[in-house]
Amino acid sequence: MKHFLIFALKPVCYNSYLYFADSLVKALTQNGAFAKLFSPKENTPQALETLIGKSYDAVFDFNSDLPRFKMDDGSYFLDQIHAPFYDIILDHPLYHHDTLKQKIPNFHVLCLDENHKSYIKEHYPHISSVHLFLMTGEDISENKNYPKKEIDVLFPGTYTDYRQVEDSIQKCPAFLSDLTKKLIDLMLYDNSLTQEAALRILLPSLEEAEIIEETFPLHMQACFLCDTYLRAWKREQLLFHLAKKNVRLTLCGNGWRKSPLTDFSQIKVIDDTSFGETFTLFRRAKITLNLLPEFKNGAHDRIYSAMLNHSLCATDSSPLLKRQFEHEKEILFYDFKDIDSLSEKIFHLLASENQLAQLSQNGYYKAKKDHSWQTRAAGLLDLFH
């Protein structure tokens, strides 16, 4: 029997890390392994010392700071545990440079995007292995009654005002501010570009090109506001356009009451809910709208969570998602630069109940078969055989 230790140390919005960790523990257990959860809810920070000298087949954490933890003698904390360490990264690796650069032995990464895999392999060669591992959700029909589908289109996610991000960019040192703006312009012009690809395109025209090349991951980290801006700007543009087309949207997450979208009478805002409670909203939604967070060849757990709860997912596409699902059979792919077609398709499907129900059912069967936590855990266990 395999023995695993799973950390969920960081407090984040909606308690998503704790949900992911708890779900992974349950799924690994159901697949015949022993898995223990270590979280602040059940353990004090001092309890970390009780793990010293323990052995496991693997230790996991989400967006981890553990590789940076050091003992009083300067040695790494993770060196005191006899196990390979797996950092499950849920964002672009640029946000985790300070962790990824730590040269601890037996350091592995799991991530959500094939491009992120390539980025880590290129810039952090000391990382022992990198694998794709996608988060997912759960089918709540096994626990609760099936609620009525009274939400036309649900958008779950946090609101960030891109104008405030613009202000932050303006306050950066001149070189960094100019570079970030150039990256944004280039990536808006060509939506297929990753930030690392855009920076490489710009390098020949920059005076500091040689310095940037030598410290490429550090400059990627310094330009994190490019990624933040693009997420926020695209999210507001997408929803604002649909709102002007009179699509009935329900927005769930932090900050939406501060957004200009509340000026539309058909827009409804649901205040903060825990991560687990969002599955009930997916159950209530006929269509769940997703916009990938600049994952050019990856996926987001919202997609699978919607499908597992009989809600048709409308999302921008990626090569990975196109391999997993068939357009207009199990999922609805849209082009961010053609939002008019998306609004027309939404109205068509809402008026065609049988077609919408069939697509939702197809998506449900596909997600249930290939994208449950049990399936994810089984794939993870394959790494250790």
XYZ file of C-alpha atoms in Angstrom:
385
model
C 0.000 0.000 0.000
C 1.289 3.464 -0.934
C 1.489 6.111 1.809
C 1.001 9.799 0.969
C 1.046 13.051 2.926
C -0.954 15.924 1.437
C -0.564 19.494 2.669
C -3.083 22.337 2.311
C -1.210 25.046 4.188
C -2.216 28.275 2.439
C -5.455 30.113 3.229
C -6.896 31.261 -0.119
C -10.209 32.581 -1.393
C -13.067 30.085 -1.279
C -10.891 27.473 0.523
C -10.111 25.860 -2.836
C -6.747 24.367 -1.751
C -8.380 22.637 1.190
C -11.112 21.275 -1.085
C -8.571 19.964 -3.612
C -6.426 18.381 -0.896
C -9.373 16.778 0.890
C -10.771 15.433 -2.394
C -7.398 13.993 -3.356
C -7.049 12.293 0.040
C -10.482 10.664 -0.329
C -9.854 9.597 -3.934
C -6.438 8.100 -3.186
C -7.960 6.211 -0.269
C -10.735 4.880 -2.506
C -8.034 3.708 -4.916
C -6.391 1.608 -2.205
C -3.705 3.985 -0.901
C -3.203 5.525 2.530
C -3.378 9.323 2.433
C -3.146 11.805 5.297
C -4.202 15.464 5.156
C -2.142 18.112 6.949
C -3.930 21.486 7.144
C -3.968 24.453 9.568
C -7.567 23.562 10.396
C -6.426 20.355 12.098
C -2.746 21.040 12.841
C -0.712 23.853 14.374
C 2.428 25.131 12.583
C 4.472 23.505 15.368
C 3.036 20.139 14.319
C 5.282 20.280 11.235
C 8.140 19.218 13.503
C 6.373 15.908 14.201
C 6.855 15.000 10.533
C 10.639 15.093 10.760
C 12.090 11.652 10.103
C 8.838 10.240 8.702
C 8.778 8.329 5.402
C 6.152 8.469 2.639
C 5.886 7.377 -0.968
C 5.247 11.052 -1.787
C 4.399 14.404 -0.195
C 2.145 16.923 -1.984
C 1.296 20.594 -1.500
C -0.532 23.248 -3.555
C 1.325 26.375 -4.769
C 3.788 25.482 -2.074
C 6.199 27.510 0.010
C 7.552 24.356 1.685
C 10.689 24.106 -0.521
C 11.764 27.453 1.005
C 11.304 26.400 4.642
C 14.610 25.985 6.467
C 15.605 24.567 9.831
C 17.665 26.444 12.420
C 20.841 24.852 11.048
C 20.103 26.147 7.522
C 19.034 22.790 6.075
C 15.774 22.484 4.154
C 12.724 21.286 6.063
C 11.741 18.931 3.225
C 15.129 17.209 3.528
C 13.992 16.046 6.962
C 11.101 14.054 5.470
C 12.004 10.882 3.578
C 9.829 11.287 0.487
C 9.771 12.845 -2.969
C 8.022 16.234 -2.874
C 5.369 17.204 -5.456
C 4.323 20.845 -5.785
C 0.904 21.095 -7.459
C 1.065 24.458 -9.245
C -2.311 26.012 -10.085
C -1.050 29.157 -11.878
C 1.605 30.025 -14.402
C 5.031 29.034 -12.989
C 6.128 32.679 -13.185
C 4.244 33.239 -9.912
C 6.315 30.512 -8.209
C 9.865 31.374 -9.232
C 11.033 31.792 -5.640
C 9.899 28.254 -4.855
C 10.897 26.566 -8.109
C 14.465 27.870 -7.967
C 15.138 25.980 -4.715
C 17.508 23.118 -5.469
C 16.230 20.507 -3.071
C 16.621 16.839 -4.066
C 13.642 14.832 -5.338
C 11.615 17.954 -6.211
C 8.730 17.307 -8.646
C 5.975 19.482 -10.096
C 2.401 18.804 -11.206
C 0.752 21.531 -13.292
C -2.365 22.425 -15.306
C -0.938 23.264 -18.730
C 1.376 21.540 -21.211
C 3.130 24.866 -21.835
C 3.793 25.207 -18.112
C 5.437 21.778 -18.215
C 7.753 22.899 -20.996
C 8.533 26.174 -19.227
C 9.559 24.413 -16.013
C 11.649 21.816 -17.832
C 13.528 24.552 -19.708
C 14.155 27.005 -16.881
C 14.383 24.770 -13.807
C 16.447 21.745 -14.937
C 17.044 20.680 -11.330
C 13.340 19.767 -11.003
C 13.287 15.964 -11.112
C 10.069 15.592 -13.127
C 7.074 17.594 -14.340
C 3.652 16.082 -15.066
C 0.234 17.300 -16.118
C -2.328 16.912 -13.322
C -5.695 18.618 -13.693
C -7.984 19.661 -10.861
C -11.654 18.722 -11.035
C -14.909 18.929 -9.048
C -17.659 16.622 -7.892
C -21.123 15.440 -8.822
C -23.359 16.662 -5.983
C -26.359 14.597 -7.113
C -24.920 11.727 -5.101
C -25.428 13.773 -1.922
C -28.229 16.263 -2.591
C -31.493 16.666 -4.417
C -31.301 17.901 -7.984
C -32.107 21.664 -7.870
C -34.140 23.431 -10.518
C -32.180 24.874 -13.470
C -33.227 28.508 -12.972
C -29.861 30.137 -13.861
C -29.459 30.773 -17.592
C -25.714 31.505 -17.669
C -23.402 31.254 -14.651
C -19.960 32.843 -14.470
C -18.007 31.807 -11.351
C -14.837 33.731 -10.578
C -13.346 36.772 -8.900
C -13.657 40.329 -10.216
C -10.469 42.365 -10.564
C -10.677 45.888 -11.968
C -8.160 46.023 -14.809
C -7.994 49.826 -14.402
C -6.407 49.328 -10.984
C -3.922 46.913 -12.538
C -3.109 49.606 -15.112
C -2.383 52.014 -12.261
C -0.053 49.468 -10.675
C 1.802 49.039 -13.978
C 2.228 52.816 -14.243
C 3.844 52.879 -10.800
C 6.492 50.312 -11.767
C 10.010 51.457 -12.737
C 9.963 52.870 -16.289
C 11.722 49.924 -17.960
C 9.473 47.352 -16.294
C 6.316 49.380 -16.971
C 7.200 49.768 -20.674
C 8.074 46.080 -21.021
C 4.810 44.997 -19.369
C 2.774 47.246 -21.684
C 4.563 45.851 -24.745
C 3.857 42.296 -23.592
C 0.167 43.107 -23.094
C -0.139 44.700 -26.551
C 1.568 41.754 -28.227
C -0.545 39.146 -26.426
C -3.778 41.010 -27.161
C -2.802 41.155 -30.835
C -2.031 37.423 -30.929
C -4.190 35.566 -28.422
C -2.253 32.318 -28.956
C 0.968 33.692 -27.444
C 2.117 32.698 -23.991
C 3.857 35.382 -21.947
C 7.189 33.585 -22.334
C 6.763 33.457 -26.129
C 5.835 37.141 -26.237
C 8.905 38.073 -24.167
C 11.153 36.091 -26.518
C 9.678 37.967 -29.501
C 10.426 41.297 -27.824
C 13.970 40.421 -26.716
C 15.833 41.484 -29.910
C 14.369 44.993 -29.656
C 15.253 45.546 -25.998
C 18.450 47.198 -24.800
C 18.589 44.864 -21.791
C 18.049 41.741 -23.948
C 21.253 40.024 -22.840
C 20.496 40.555 -19.165
C 16.900 39.366 -19.597
C 18.046 36.211 -21.397
C 20.403 35.340 -18.558
C 17.691 35.782 -15.917
C 14.626 34.936 -18.000
C 12.440 33.409 -15.213
C 13.192 36.386 -12.960
C 12.010 38.827 -15.631
C 8.916 36.726 -16.248
C 8.156 37.000 -12.546
C 8.781 40.757 -12.607
C 6.211 41.121 -15.408
C 3.464 39.262 -13.531
C 1.133 42.263 -13.923
C 0.902 41.419 -17.626
C -0.808 38.137 -16.740
C -2.955 39.833 -14.073
C -4.066 42.559 -16.486
C -4.942 40.197 -19.323
C -7.075 37.995 -17.058
C -8.967 40.986 -15.658
C -9.396 42.855 -18.951
C -10.578 39.828 -20.921
C -12.986 38.780 -18.176
C -14.669 42.186 -18.081
C -14.731 42.554 -21.882
C -16.356 39.137 -22.327
C -19.048 39.667 -19.713
C -19.710 43.298 -20.654
C -20.265 42.316 -24.275
C -22.698 39.541 -23.327
C -24.489 41.893 -20.935
C -24.987 44.430 -23.745
C -26.492 41.609 -25.812
C -28.995 41.169 -22.949
C -27.759 37.725 -21.894
C -29.047 36.920 -18.385
C -25.853 36.380 -16.402
C -25.365 35.264 -12.811
C -21.960 36.244 -11.440
C -20.546 34.479 -8.400
C -17.363 35.470 -6.588
C -15.534 38.269 -4.811
C -15.819 41.858 -5.995
C -18.599 41.781 -8.585
C -20.736 44.394 -6.810
C -17.916 46.889 -7.498
C -17.924 46.163 -11.236
C -19.729 48.204 -13.925
C -21.663 45.053 -14.813
C -24.067 45.728 -11.946
C -25.509 48.586 -14.041
C -27.323 45.982 -16.173
C -30.735 45.049 -14.808
C -30.563 41.425 -16.011
C -27.250 40.770 -14.211
C -27.495 38.984 -10.869
C -24.666 38.798 -8.345
C -24.289 36.037 -5.780
C -21.965 37.026 -2.963
C -19.054 34.926 -1.756
C -19.601 31.215 -1.347
C -17.200 28.482 -0.309
C -15.606 26.398 -3.024
C -17.800 23.385 -2.258
C -20.976 25.464 -2.432
C -20.266 26.462 -6.037
C -21.167 22.935 -7.161
C -24.789 23.656 -6.218
C -24.629 26.729 -8.464
C -23.353 24.585 -11.339
C -26.334 22.302 -10.731
C -28.674 25.284 -10.966
C -27.070 26.615 -14.173
C -28.158 25.659 -17.668
C -24.866 26.994 -19.078
C -21.613 27.688 -17.233
C -19.334 30.227 -18.890
C -15.574 29.811 -18.498
C -12.644 31.942 -19.618
C -9.261 30.244 -19.289
C -6.768 32.233 -17.149
C -4.203 32.577 -19.959
C -3.696 28.799 -20.024
C -2.932 28.381 -23.730
C -2.648 24.580 -23.594
C -4.350 23.671 -20.352
C -7.656 23.457 -18.524
C -9.477 24.769 -15.456
C -11.433 22.841 -12.828
C -14.540 24.982 -13.562
C -14.937 23.110 -16.838
C -15.117 19.660 -15.266
C -17.133 20.886 -12.283
C -19.817 22.285 -14.579
C -20.011 19.101 -16.630
C -20.185 16.873 -13.566
C -23.267 18.820 -12.512
C -25.168 18.649 -15.823
C -24.336 22.213 -16.875
C -23.150 22.809 -20.428
C -19.718 24.422 -20.298
C -19.018 27.234 -22.779
C -15.288 27.961 -22.783
C -12.486 29.282 -24.925
C -10.472 26.370 -26.215
C -6.964 24.977 -25.929
C -5.288 22.076 -27.761
C -5.562 20.020 -24.565
C -9.313 20.651 -24.232
C -9.866 19.878 -27.906
C -8.259 16.485 -27.344
C -10.534 15.831 -24.376
C -13.912 17.024 -25.683
C -15.861 17.306 -28.902
C -17.223 20.742 -29.781
C -21.040 21.015 -29.813
C -21.341 17.432 -28.637
C -20.000 17.562 -25.057
C -18.870 21.180 -24.748
C -19.244 24.560 -26.450
C -15.986 26.182 -27.555
C -15.947 29.880 -28.430
C -13.414 32.346 -29.809
C -12.756 35.321 -27.529
C -12.451 37.542 -30.604
C -15.904 36.489 -31.855
C -18.151 37.057 -28.841
C -21.117 37.881 -31.102
C -21.216 34.261 -32.224
C -21.120 33.154 -28.579
C -24.137 35.273 -27.606
C -26.086 33.997 -30.625
C -25.261 30.389 -29.695
C -26.271 30.949 -26.072
C -29.678 32.327 -27.072
C -30.158 29.446 -29.524
C -29.385 26.789 -26.918
C -31.525 28.415 -24.222
C -34.423 28.329 -26.687
C -33.687 24.696 -27.648
C -34.202 22.817 -24.389
C -33.799 19.330 -25.876
C -30.503 20.162 -27.597
C -29.163 21.874 -24.471
C -30.156 18.900 -22.312
C -28.475 16.468 -24.711
C -25.206 18.416 -24.790
C -25.229 18.715 -21.004
C -25.872 14.998 -20.632
C -23.070 14.104 -23.054
C -20.680 16.348 -21.154
C -21.744 14.790 -17.867
C -21.076 11.226 -19.072
C -17.673 12.220 -20.482
C -16.613 14.034 -17.297
C -17.930 11.243 -15.082
C -15.916 8.694 -17.046
C -12.631 10.541 -17.531
C -12.455 13.493 -15.135
C -13.604 12.458 -11.664
C -11.325 12.652 -8.625
C -11.169 8.829 -8.661
C -9.813 8.931 -12.215
C -7.334 11.652 -11.288
C -6.103 9.648 -8.280
C -5.740 6.489 -10.358
C -3.607 8.389 -12.863
C -1.496 9.805 -10.065
C -0.923 6.346 -8.600
C 0.352 5.204 -11.995
C 3.311 7.562 -11.505
C 4.407 5.510 -8.518
C 4.173 2.111 -10.180
